XYZ file of N, CA and C in Angstrom:
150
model
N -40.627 17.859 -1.231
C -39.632 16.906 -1.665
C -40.341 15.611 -2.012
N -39.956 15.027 -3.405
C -40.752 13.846 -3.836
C -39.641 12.411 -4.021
N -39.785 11.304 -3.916
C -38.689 10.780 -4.292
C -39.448 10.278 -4.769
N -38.515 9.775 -5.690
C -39.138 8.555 -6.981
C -38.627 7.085 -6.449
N -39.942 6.503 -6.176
C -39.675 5.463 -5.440
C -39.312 4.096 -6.608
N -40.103 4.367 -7.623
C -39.506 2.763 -8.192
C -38.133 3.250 -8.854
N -37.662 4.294 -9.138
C -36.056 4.561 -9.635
C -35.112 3.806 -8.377
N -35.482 4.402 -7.123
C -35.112 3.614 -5.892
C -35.004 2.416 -5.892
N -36.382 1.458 -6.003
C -36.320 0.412 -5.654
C -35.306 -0.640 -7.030
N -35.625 -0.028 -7.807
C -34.798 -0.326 -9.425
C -33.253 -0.537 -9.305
N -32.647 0.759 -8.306
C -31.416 0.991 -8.030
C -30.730 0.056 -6.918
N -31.598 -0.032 -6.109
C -31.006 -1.702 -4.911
C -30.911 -2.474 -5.282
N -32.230 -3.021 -6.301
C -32.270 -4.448 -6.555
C -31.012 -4.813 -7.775
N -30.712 -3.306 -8.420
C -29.031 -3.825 -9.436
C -27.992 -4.098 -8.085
N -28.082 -3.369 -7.005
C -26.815 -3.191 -6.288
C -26.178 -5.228 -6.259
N -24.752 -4.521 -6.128
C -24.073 -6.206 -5.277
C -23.944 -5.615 -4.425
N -23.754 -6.452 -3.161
C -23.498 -6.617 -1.848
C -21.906 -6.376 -1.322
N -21.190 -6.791 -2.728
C -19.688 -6.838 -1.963
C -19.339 -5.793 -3.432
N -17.833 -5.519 -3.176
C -17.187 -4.780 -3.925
C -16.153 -4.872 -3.393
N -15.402 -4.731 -4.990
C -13.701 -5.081 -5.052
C -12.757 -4.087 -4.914
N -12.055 -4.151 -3.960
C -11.364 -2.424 -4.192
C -9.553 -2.686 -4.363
N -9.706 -2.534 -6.047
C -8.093 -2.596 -6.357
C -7.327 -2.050 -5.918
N -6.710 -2.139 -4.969
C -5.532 -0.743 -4.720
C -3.970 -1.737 -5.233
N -2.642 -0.314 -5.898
C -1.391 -1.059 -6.190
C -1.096 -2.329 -4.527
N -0.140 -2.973 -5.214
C 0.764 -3.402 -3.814
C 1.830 -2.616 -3.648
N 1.830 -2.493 -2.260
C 2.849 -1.744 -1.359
C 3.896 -1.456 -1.509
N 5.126 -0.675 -2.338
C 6.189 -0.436 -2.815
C 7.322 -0.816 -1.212
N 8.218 -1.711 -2.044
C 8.775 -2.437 -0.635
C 10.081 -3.147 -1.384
N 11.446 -2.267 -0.484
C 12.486 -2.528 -1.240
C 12.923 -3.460 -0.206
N 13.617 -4.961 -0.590
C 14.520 -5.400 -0.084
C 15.760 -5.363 0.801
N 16.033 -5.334 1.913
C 17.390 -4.343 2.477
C 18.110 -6.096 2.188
N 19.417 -5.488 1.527
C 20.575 -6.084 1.357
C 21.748 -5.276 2.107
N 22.285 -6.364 3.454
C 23.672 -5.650 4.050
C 25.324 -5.567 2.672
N 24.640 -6.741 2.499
C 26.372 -6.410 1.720
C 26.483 -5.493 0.407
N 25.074 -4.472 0.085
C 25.132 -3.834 -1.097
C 25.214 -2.232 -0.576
N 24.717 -2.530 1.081
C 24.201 -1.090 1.680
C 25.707 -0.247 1.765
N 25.833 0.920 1.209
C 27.038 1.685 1.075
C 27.379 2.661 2.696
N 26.168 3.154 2.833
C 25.970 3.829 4.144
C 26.716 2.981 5.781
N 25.908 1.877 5.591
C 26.357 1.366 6.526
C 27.990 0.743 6.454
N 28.046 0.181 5.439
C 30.062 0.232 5.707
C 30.503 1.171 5.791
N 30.100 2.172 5.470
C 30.909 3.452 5.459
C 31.611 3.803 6.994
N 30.017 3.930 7.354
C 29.721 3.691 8.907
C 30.300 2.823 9.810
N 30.867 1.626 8.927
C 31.233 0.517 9.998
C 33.085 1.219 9.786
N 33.473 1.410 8.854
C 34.966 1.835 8.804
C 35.295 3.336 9.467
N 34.335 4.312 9.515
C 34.524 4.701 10.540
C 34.608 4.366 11.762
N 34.414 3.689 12.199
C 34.042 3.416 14.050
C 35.269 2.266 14.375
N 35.741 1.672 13.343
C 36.540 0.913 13.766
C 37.655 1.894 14.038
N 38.752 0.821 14.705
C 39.957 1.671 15.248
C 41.161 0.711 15.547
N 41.934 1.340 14.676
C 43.119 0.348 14.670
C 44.050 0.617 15.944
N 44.508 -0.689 16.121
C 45.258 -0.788 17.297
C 46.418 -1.296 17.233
């Protein structure tokens, strides 16, 4: 096994040190009570007229 040492040394001295890593932002819905359908639904069930 031979390595090629100045391809090596050629290849560090391009490197940077830091690197940027794009990732999307976080898909993230808003909770709104007075739009949520589930939960009134929920709330008119449970009530109970008297």
């Amino acid at each position: 096994l031979k390595w090629d040492e100045d391809n090596i040394q050629l290849t560090e001295a391009q490197k940077n040190s830091t690197m940027k890593v794009t990732e999307p932002k976080t898909p993230y819905i808003h909770y709104n009570q007075e739009t949520d359908e589930i939960m009134t639904d929920l709330e008119s069930k449970l009530l109970i007229d008297t």
